[in-house]
Amino acid sequence: MKHSYLMTPGPSPLLPEVKAALGRDIIHHRTDEFREVLKEAHEGLKYLFQTKNPVLIFSSSGTGAMEAAVSNFLKKEDKALIVMGGKFGERWKEICESFGVETVPLNVEWGNAPISEDIEKLLDADSGIKAVYTTLCETSTATVYDIKSIAEVIRKKGLLCVVDAVSGLGQDVLKTDEWGVDVVVSGSQKGLMLPPGLAFLSFSKKAEKFLEESDLPKYYFDLKKASKSWEKNDTPFTPSVSLIFALRESLRVIREEGLETRWKDFGKMGRALRSALTSLGFEILSKSPSSSVTAALVKEIDTASIVRKMRKEYGISIAGGQGHLKGKIVRIAHMGYINPSDIVMCLSVLEKVLADSGVSIEKGVSLKAFQEVYYA
Ligand code: PMP
């Protein structure tokens, strides 16, 4: 029987403690027993998000929290600046426009990170902009954005800074309160080592003013309603009880290991993987590589066929490219429960698949390159 390995940038593998928690009997959610579980999860989320503010939990994929971050903080006539450097920047634009919010794009070449001075210039030129929507790790290009500098520019103008940390949270450094980020959204199926199905949203004191004034339609994702329940360690609607049991376990493990340790380790895994892929003739796509996922280009081969062969013949799921990068890149995740040994195994299979596709490879070259950096 073949093992299967999930090395995609979400969903990512489940933590063993998460799997055990998912097998527990269900309990009723309007009980002291469940409120205690929720309370621990709320505390753990504050640590992961690096905030003292509420982190609300929704039963949806991460996009649900993105939608909430638009519908709860803006008004009908508002304008929002969107950092567009990949697929998930585009998603912010689509959500804003579906609510009738006018968008001002900052177009960034895919693989590059935005420059905070460019954001400042656009904000200076248009006093109608109320909020900036951006991304911690742009998963489609495996690029980390300098949220600290971006948030500083936005804070100086008193505008709302909203960050999609769906894929980056837990691996790429994010210091929500220290950096003055107002709204952060994330999801369960990446750094948190859970199945898909939960979305999270934290918001600052400053964001409360925007929340008060917002007149866009919302019902399930009404943050005022959710916050009232949050204060009582409760949820407005039936929560995903099993996923919240599992969330508590994941957050406990993350806290025990410590975010600083995890940030360092995933950073090192990323550096080692980039070195390994370079040794195989790949070019690293991003000029500002993320600690959560790596994207690499290879000119002469259709990468979709590499991705397909790795999954079909060896049971290893990595990701290909999205949008205009389809068939041009491979993306390998180093997030959540993915370990250096998983990456070594993935590289050895990648070498075999490349060799089978006619690329001349010196056997083991990428394993050596990985180890030289990771175990240095
Ligand atoms: N933002 C980013 C950066 C992501 O990587 C993803 C998922 N790939 C999303 C948003 C969307 O999350 P979901 O698929 O959970 O709705």
Tab-separated table of C-alpha atoms and ligand atoms in Angstrom:
chain	number	residue	atom	x	y	z
A	1	MET	CA	0.000	0.000	0.000
A	2	LYS	CA	1.266	3.475	-0.885
A	3	HIS	CA	1.439	6.301	1.631
A	4	SER	CA	0.155	9.616	0.444
A	5	TYR	CA	1.888	12.836	1.370
A	6	LEU	CA	0.317	16.257	1.312
A	7	MET	CA	2.883	18.918	0.467
A	8	THR	CA	0.465	21.478	-0.978
A	9	PRO	CA	0.080	24.978	0.485
A	10	GLY	CA	-3.298	24.041	1.933
A	11	PRO	CA	-4.842	21.807	2.825
A	12	SER	CA	-1.791	20.592	4.697
A	13	PRO	CA	-1.259	17.488	6.877
A	14	LEU	CA	-3.152	17.008	10.131
A	15	LEU	CA	-1.383	17.027	13.475
A	16	PRO	CA	-1.799	13.617	15.247
A	17	GLU	CA	-3.359	15.375	18.292
A	18	VAL	CA	-5.847	16.984	15.885
A	19	LYS	CA	-6.832	13.604	14.427
A	20	ALA	CA	-7.393	12.221	17.922
A	21	ALA	CA	-9.546	15.219	18.899
A	22	LEU	CA	-11.628	14.852	15.724
A	23	GLY	CA	-12.584	11.339	16.818
A	24	ARG	CA	-14.128	12.492	20.101
A	25	ASP	CA	-17.837	12.227	20.726
A	26	ILE	CA	-19.735	15.381	19.947
A	27	ILE	CA	-21.146	17.415	22.841
A	28	HIS	CA	-23.798	20.105	22.900
A	29	HIS	CA	-22.396	23.580	22.326
A	30	ARG	CA	-24.569	25.518	24.798
A	31	THR	CA	-22.838	23.936	27.783
A	32	ASP	CA	-20.163	24.957	30.277
A	33	GLU	CA	-18.020	22.092	28.983
A	34	PHE	CA	-17.982	23.481	25.455
A	35	ARG	CA	-17.567	27.104	26.603
A	36	GLU	CA	-14.411	26.010	28.435
A	37	VAL	CA	-13.050	24.509	25.172
A	38	LEU	CA	-13.906	27.683	23.294
A	39	LYS	CA	-12.274	29.831	25.977
A	40	GLU	CA	-8.996	27.915	25.626
A	41	ALA	CA	-9.205	28.171	21.841
A	42	HIS	CA	-9.817	31.938	22.088
A	43	GLU	CA	-6.729	32.355	24.284
A	44	GLY	CA	-4.614	30.214	21.959
A	45	LEU	CA	-5.742	32.214	18.923
A	46	LYS	CA	-4.714	35.481	20.593
A	47	TYR	CA	-1.230	34.055	20.985
A	48	LEU	CA	-1.077	32.807	17.393
A	49	PHE	CA	-2.383	36.134	16.053
A	50	GLN	CA	-0.128	38.052	18.467
A	51	THR	CA	-2.989	40.229	19.638
A	52	LYS	CA	-4.859	41.140	22.803
A	53	ASN	CA	-8.013	41.758	20.741
A	54	PRO	CA	-10.787	39.239	20.027
A	55	VAL	CA	-10.162	36.577	17.390
A	56	LEU	CA	-13.541	35.398	16.128
A	57	ILE	CA	-14.166	31.905	14.745
A	58	PHE	CA	-16.482	31.157	11.812
A	59	SER	CA	-17.527	27.867	10.220
A	60	SER	CA	-16.326	28.538	6.688
A	61	SER	CA	-13.164	28.417	4.645
A	62	GLY	CA	-10.753	31.366	4.913
A	63	THR	CA	-12.578	33.300	2.196
A	64	GLY	CA	-15.541	33.687	4.563
A	65	ALA	CA	-13.375	35.723	6.935
A	66	MET	CA	-12.080	37.738	3.946
A	67	GLU	CA	-15.672	38.551	3.036
A	68	ALA	CA	-16.387	39.538	6.666
A	69	ALA	CA	-13.362	41.838	6.588
A	70	VAL	CA	-14.954	43.743	3.714
A	71	SER	CA	-18.662	43.704	4.627
A	72	ASN	CA	-18.127	44.757	8.272
A	73	PHE	CA	-15.663	47.615	7.960
A	74	LEU	CA	-16.681	49.522	4.814
A	75	LYS	CA	-19.569	51.659	3.644
A	76	LYS	CA	-21.332	51.707	0.282
A	77	GLU	CA	-19.419	54.663	-1.150
A	78	ASP	CA	-16.015	53.689	0.265
A	79	LYS	CA	-12.862	53.111	-1.732
A	80	ALA	CA	-10.274	50.455	-0.877
A	81	LEU	CA	-6.682	50.093	-2.005
A	82	ILE	CA	-5.870	46.523	-2.969
A	83	VAL	CA	-2.358	45.129	-3.219
A	84	MET	CA	-2.524	42.968	-6.334
A	85	GLY	CA	0.514	40.718	-6.572
A	86	GLY	CA	-1.183	37.373	-7.170
A	87	LYS	CA	-4.341	35.326	-6.988
A	88	PHE	CA	-5.239	36.279	-3.420
A	89	GLY	CA	-4.809	40.005	-4.000
A	90	GLU	CA	-7.279	39.483	-6.846
A	91	ARG	CA	-9.650	37.824	-4.404
A	92	TRP	CA	-9.743	40.972	-2.233
A	93	LYS	CA	-10.637	42.993	-5.320
A	94	GLU	CA	-13.416	40.587	-6.322
A	95	ILE	CA	-14.931	40.599	-2.834
A	96	CYS	CA	-14.817	44.406	-2.554
A	97	GLU	CA	-16.393	44.814	-5.965
A	98	SER	CA	-19.133	42.288	-5.183
A	99	PHE	CA	-20.159	44.623	-2.326
A	100	GLY	CA	-20.031	47.681	-4.593
A	101	VAL	CA	-16.830	49.027	-3.014
A	102	GLU	CA	-14.640	50.910	-5.467
A	103	THR	CA	-11.086	49.529	-5.649
A	104	VAL	CA	-7.767	51.212	-6.353
A	105	PRO	CA	-5.214	48.562	-7.345
A	106	LEU	CA	-1.526	48.618	-6.581
A	107	ASN	CA	-0.321	46.303	-9.321
A	108	VAL	CA	2.747	44.332	-8.294
A	109	GLU	CA	4.534	41.976	-10.645
A	110	TRP	CA	3.788	38.380	-9.572
A	111	GLY	CA	6.717	37.198	-7.450
A	112	ASN	CA	7.572	40.663	-6.184
A	113	ALA	CA	6.521	42.154	-2.855
A	114	PRO	CA	4.852	45.575	-2.735
A	115	ILE	CA	6.933	48.568	-1.693
A	116	SER	CA	5.366	50.553	1.153
A	117	GLU	CA	6.378	53.874	-0.488
A	118	ASP	CA	4.216	52.945	-3.503
A	119	ILE	CA	1.261	52.392	-1.181
A	120	GLU	CA	1.976	55.740	0.478
A	121	LYS	CA	2.018	57.514	-2.911
A	122	LEU	CA	-1.383	56.064	-3.868
A	123	LEU	CA	-2.827	57.020	-0.488
A	124	ASP	CA	-1.424	60.552	-0.821
A	125	ALA	CA	-2.999	60.872	-4.262
A	126	ASP	CA	-6.496	59.746	-3.233
A	127	SER	CA	-7.998	60.940	0.031
A	128	GLY	CA	-11.123	58.854	-0.629
A	129	ILE	CA	-9.376	55.579	0.249
A	130	LYS	CA	-10.570	54.176	3.601
A	131	ALA	CA	-8.754	50.880	3.876
A	132	VAL	CA	-5.870	48.856	2.448
A	133	TYR	CA	-6.350	45.133	1.794
A	134	THR	CA	-3.191	43.081	1.508
A	135	THR	CA	-1.678	39.642	2.112
A	136	LEU	CA	0.969	38.217	4.449
A	137	CYS	CA	1.975	35.314	2.202
A	138	GLU	CA	0.705	35.539	-1.393
A	139	THR	CA	0.348	31.773	-1.843
A	140	SER	CA	0.139	31.887	-5.633
A	141	THR	CA	3.689	33.270	-5.881
A	142	ALA	CA	5.068	32.103	-2.484
A	143	THR	CA	5.895	35.698	-1.627
A	144	VAL	CA	5.906	37.276	1.830
A	145	TYR	CA	4.971	40.957	2.081
A	146	ASP	CA	6.593	43.425	4.472
A	147	ILE	CA	3.472	43.954	6.564
A	148	LYS	CA	5.349	45.901	9.237
A	149	SER	CA	6.278	48.737	6.829
A	150	ILE	CA	2.935	48.597	5.035
A	151	ALA	CA	1.020	48.863	8.332
A	152	GLU	CA	3.149	51.819	9.400
A	153	VAL	CA	2.262	53.807	6.274
A	154	ILE	CA	-1.440	53.030	6.719
A	155	ARG	CA	-1.422	53.809	10.446
A	156	LYS	CA	0.091	57.267	9.850
A	157	LYS	CA	-2.970	58.116	7.755
A	158	GLY	CA	-5.499	56.670	10.218
A	159	LEU	CA	-6.776	54.176	7.622
A	160	LEU	CA	-7.695	50.534	8.125
A	161	CYS	CA	-4.990	47.916	7.505
A	162	VAL	CA	-6.404	44.493	6.618
A	163	VAL	CA	-4.145	41.453	6.168
A	164	ASP	CA	-4.981	38.045	4.698
A	165	ALA	CA	-2.823	35.652	6.703
A	166	VAL	CA	-4.616	32.501	5.520
A	167	SER	CA	-1.452	30.710	4.402
A	168	GLY	CA	1.293	32.634	6.210
A	169	LEU	CA	0.108	32.489	9.811
A	170	GLY	CA	2.404	30.368	11.982
A	171	GLN	CA	5.368	30.384	9.593
A	172	ASP	CA	5.799	33.941	8.319
A	173	VAL	CA	6.311	36.474	11.107
A	174	LEU	CA	3.219	38.540	11.894
A	175	LYS	CA	3.040	40.769	14.985
A	176	THR	CA	-0.502	42.064	14.775
A	177	ASP	CA	-0.610	44.479	17.729
A	178	GLU	CA	3.048	45.499	17.694
A	179	TRP	CA	2.877	46.402	13.994
A	180	GLY	CA	-0.550	48.065	14.264
A	181	VAL	CA	-2.411	45.731	11.900
A	182	ASP	CA	-6.150	46.328	12.331
A	183	VAL	CA	-7.744	43.238	10.843
A	184	VAL	CA	-6.186	39.802	10.280
A	185	VAL	CA	-7.960	36.849	8.685
A	186	SER	CA	-6.905	33.222	8.508
A	187	GLY	CA	-8.148	29.671	8.029
A	188	SER	CA	-7.740	26.246	9.613
A	189	GLN	CA	-6.208	24.107	6.865
A	190	LYS	CA	-2.653	25.474	6.644
A	191	GLY	CA	-0.402	26.472	9.549
A	192	LEU	CA	-2.980	25.256	12.065
A	193	MET	CA	-2.731	21.632	10.904
A	194	LEU	CA	-6.524	21.150	10.897
A	195	PRO	CA	-8.940	20.152	8.150
A	196	PRO	CA	-10.532	22.980	6.149
A	197	GLY	CA	-13.678	24.436	7.694
A	198	LEU	CA	-12.781	27.184	10.177
A	199	ALA	CA	-12.054	30.833	9.466
A	200	PHE	CA	-10.684	33.386	11.918
A	201	LEU	CA	-10.755	37.149	12.135
A	202	SER	CA	-9.142	39.520	14.641
A	203	PHE	CA	-9.864	43.241	14.770
A	204	SER	CA	-8.346	46.180	16.625
A	205	LYS	CA	-9.921	48.922	18.750
A	206	LYS	CA	-9.422	51.298	15.810
A	207	ALA	CA	-11.389	48.922	13.558
A	208	GLU	CA	-14.376	49.181	15.921
A	209	LYS	CA	-15.065	52.703	14.634
A	210	PHE	CA	-15.205	51.372	11.054
A	211	LEU	CA	-17.455	48.548	12.265
A	212	GLU	CA	-19.892	51.033	13.802
A	213	GLU	CA	-20.171	53.018	10.574
A	214	SER	CA	-20.363	50.110	8.121
A	215	ASP	CA	-23.625	49.792	6.194
A	216	LEU	CA	-22.859	46.891	3.840
A	217	PRO	CA	-25.135	43.825	4.062
A	218	LYS	CA	-24.144	40.888	6.289
A	219	TYR	CA	-25.890	38.248	8.322
A	220	TYR	CA	-23.875	35.093	9.159
A	221	PHE	CA	-20.626	37.099	9.099
A	222	ASP	CA	-21.941	39.934	11.297
A	223	LEU	CA	-18.975	40.781	13.528
A	224	LYS	CA	-21.049	42.718	16.059
A	225	LYS	CA	-23.177	39.664	16.674
A	226	ALA	CA	-20.116	37.383	16.775
A	227	SER	CA	-18.263	39.706	19.195
A	228	LYS	CA	-21.171	39.768	21.643
A	229	SER	CA	-21.118	35.972	21.760
A	230	TRP	CA	-17.313	35.895	21.913
A	231	GLU	CA	-17.406	37.880	25.180
A	232	LYS	CA	-19.343	34.981	26.721
A	233	ASN	CA	-17.152	32.273	25.092
A	234	ASP	CA	-20.078	31.439	22.881
A	235	THR	CA	-20.962	31.610	19.165
A	236	PRO	CA	-24.125	33.079	17.583
A	237	PHE	CA	-24.827	29.911	15.573
A	238	THR	CA	-23.963	26.216	15.928
A	239	PRO	CA	-20.138	26.041	15.892
A	240	SER	CA	-18.074	23.251	14.272
A	241	VAL	CA	-17.752	21.473	17.606
A	242	SER	CA	-15.301	18.784	16.432
A	243	LEU	CA	-13.056	21.248	14.622
A	244	ILE	CA	-12.949	23.449	17.717
A	245	PHE	CA	-11.885	20.521	19.894
A	246	ALA	CA	-9.134	19.938	17.337
A	247	LEU	CA	-8.253	23.642	17.189
A	248	ARG	CA	-7.642	23.708	20.934
A	249	GLU	CA	-5.118	20.865	20.536
A	250	SER	CA	-3.315	22.470	17.623
A	251	LEU	CA	-3.023	25.798	19.436
A	252	ARG	CA	-1.715	24.043	22.544
A	253	VAL	CA	1.038	22.336	20.509
A	254	ILE	CA	1.968	25.584	18.730
A	255	ARG	CA	2.175	27.415	22.040
A	256	GLU	CA	4.301	24.675	23.628
A	257	GLU	CA	6.779	24.807	20.772
A	258	GLY	CA	6.627	28.626	20.615
A	259	LEU	CA	6.048	30.880	17.628
A	260	GLU	CA	9.602	32.237	17.627
A	261	THR	CA	10.942	28.673	17.281
A	262	ARG	CA	8.463	27.858	14.536
A	263	TRP	CA	9.154	31.075	12.604
A	264	LYS	CA	12.892	30.283	12.682
A	265	ASP	CA	12.474	26.642	11.712
A	266	PHE	CA	10.144	27.266	8.763
A	267	GLY	CA	12.421	30.072	7.613
A	268	LYS	CA	15.314	27.614	7.583
A	269	MET	CA	13.250	24.962	5.786
A	270	GLY	CA	12.415	27.546	3.125
A	271	ARG	CA	16.068	28.558	2.666
A	272	ALA	CA	17.168	24.923	2.456
A	273	LEU	CA	14.434	24.062	-0.055
A	274	ARG	CA	15.326	27.042	-2.237
A	275	SER	CA	18.925	25.895	-2.275
A	276	ALA	CA	17.818	22.340	-3.159
A	277	LEU	CA	15.562	23.452	-6.011
A	278	THR	CA	18.256	25.752	-7.376
A	279	SER	CA	20.656	22.786	-7.431
A	280	LEU	CA	18.159	21.013	-9.731
A	281	GLY	CA	18.139	23.913	-12.202
A	282	PHE	CA	14.965	25.588	-10.974
A	283	GLU	CA	14.729	29.337	-10.610
A	284	ILE	CA	13.074	30.643	-7.445
A	285	LEU	CA	10.046	32.697	-8.487
A	286	SER	CA	9.812	35.071	-5.554
A	287	LYS	CA	12.071	38.034	-4.853
A	288	SER	CA	10.772	37.953	-1.275
A	289	PRO	CA	10.370	34.254	-0.501
A	290	SER	CA	7.869	33.131	2.121
A	291	SER	CA	8.623	30.779	5.012
A	292	SER	CA	5.354	28.917	4.291
A	293	VAL	CA	5.712	27.807	0.667
A	294	THR	CA	8.278	27.862	-2.126
A	295	ALA	CA	7.545	28.393	-5.820
A	296	ALA	CA	10.109	27.520	-8.467
A	297	LEU	CA	10.173	27.895	-12.228
A	298	VAL	CA	11.610	25.503	-14.717
A	299	LYS	CA	11.727	26.602	-18.322
A	300	GLU	CA	11.792	23.529	-20.513
A	301	ILE	CA	9.219	21.324	-18.748
A	302	ASP	CA	5.464	21.466	-18.272
A	303	THR	CA	5.323	21.487	-14.474
A	304	ALA	CA	1.699	20.300	-14.502
A	305	SER	CA	2.976	16.913	-15.702
A	306	ILE	CA	5.571	16.795	-12.884
A	307	VAL	CA	2.855	17.554	-10.339
A	308	ARG	CA	0.599	14.883	-11.867
A	309	LYS	CA	3.330	12.212	-11.952
A	310	MET	CA	4.396	12.877	-8.377
A	311	ARG	CA	0.846	12.412	-7.161
A	312	LYS	CA	-0.189	9.498	-9.380
A	313	GLU	CA	2.998	7.447	-9.295
A	314	TYR	CA	4.409	8.310	-5.869
A	315	GLY	CA	1.468	9.596	-3.827
A	316	ILE	CA	3.089	12.988	-3.213
A	317	SER	CA	0.866	16.023	-3.688
A	318	ILE	CA	2.647	19.253	-4.492
A	319	ALA	CA	1.002	22.219	-6.228
A	320	GLY	CA	1.440	23.673	-9.693
A	321	GLY	CA	0.904	27.280	-10.731
A	322	GLN	CA	-2.252	29.395	-10.781
A	323	GLY	CA	-3.330	31.963	-13.366
A	324	HIS	CA	-0.621	32.711	-15.957
A	325	LEU	CA	1.833	30.547	-13.957
A	326	LYS	CA	-0.131	27.362	-14.733
A	327	GLY	CA	2.266	24.715	-16.057
A	328	LYS	CA	5.278	26.931	-15.329
A	329	ILE	CA	5.998	26.481	-11.625
A	330	VAL	CA	5.919	23.942	-8.835
A	331	ARG	CA	4.940	24.982	-5.305
A	332	ILE	CA	6.041	22.977	-2.283
A	333	ALA	CA	4.674	23.818	1.154
A	334	HIS	CA	6.612	23.994	4.412
A	335	MET	CA	3.856	24.836	6.819
A	336	GLY	CA	1.997	23.379	9.772
A	337	TYR	CA	2.926	19.737	10.319
A	338	ILE	CA	5.333	19.468	7.366
A	339	ASN	CA	8.782	18.466	8.593
A	340	PRO	CA	12.281	18.681	7.035
A	341	SER	CA	12.220	14.898	6.524
A	342	ASP	CA	9.031	15.256	4.448
A	343	ILE	CA	10.829	17.767	2.237
A	344	VAL	CA	13.853	15.487	1.802
A	345	MET	CA	11.523	12.679	0.747
A	346	CYS	CA	9.670	15.000	-1.629
A	347	LEU	CA	12.949	16.155	-3.204
A	348	SER	CA	14.162	12.616	-3.798
A	349	VAL	CA	10.936	11.796	-5.668
A	350	LEU	CA	11.103	15.085	-7.562
A	351	GLU	CA	14.615	14.135	-8.737
A	352	LYS	CA	13.311	10.771	-9.980
A	353	VAL	CA	10.349	12.329	-11.802
A	354	LEU	CA	12.587	14.957	-13.401
A	355	ALA	CA	15.059	12.263	-14.483
A	356	ASP	CA	12.176	10.203	-15.933
A	357	SER	CA	11.104	13.309	-17.842
A	358	GLY	CA	14.516	13.530	-19.488
A	359	VAL	CA	16.196	16.137	-17.290
A	360	SER	CA	19.790	15.239	-16.517
A	361	ILE	CA	20.111	15.111	-12.747
A	362	GLU	CA	23.026	14.143	-10.570
A	363	LYS	CA	21.318	11.781	-8.123
A	364	GLY	CA	21.035	13.165	-4.604
A	365	VAL	CA	22.233	16.663	-5.488
A	366	SER	CA	19.149	18.357	-4.041
A	367	LEU	CA	19.225	16.248	-0.872
A	368	LYS	CA	22.795	17.344	-0.273
A	369	ALA	CA	21.947	20.983	-0.933
A	370	PHE	CA	18.967	20.797	1.442
A	371	GLN	CA	20.987	19.213	4.238
A	372	GLU	CA	23.882	21.620	3.857
A	373	VAL	CA	21.582	24.525	4.625
A	374	TYR	CA	19.081	22.963	7.005
A	375	TYR	CA	21.611	21.108	9.177
A	376	ALA	CA	24.375	23.705	8.908
B	1	PMP	N1	-5.793	33.700	0.988
B	1	PMP	C1	-4.687	32.973	0.825
B	1	PMP	C2	-3.360	33.672	0.917
B	1	PMP	C3	-4.771	31.611	0.563
B	1	PMP	O1	-3.666	30.884	0.388
B	1	PMP	C4	-6.039	31.011	0.478
B	1	PMP	C5	-6.202	29.532	0.197
B	1	PMP	N2	-5.345	29.007	-0.723
B	1	PMP	C6	-7.159	31.810	0.655
B	1	PMP	C7	-7.006	33.146	0.920
B	1	PMP	C8	-8.524	31.266	0.537
B	1	PMP	O2	-8.825	30.411	1.581
B	1	PMP	P1	-9.969	29.326	1.469
B	1	PMP	O3	-9.668	28.475	0.293
B	1	PMP	O4	-9.825	28.633	2.807
B	1	PMP	O5	-11.245	30.047	1.353
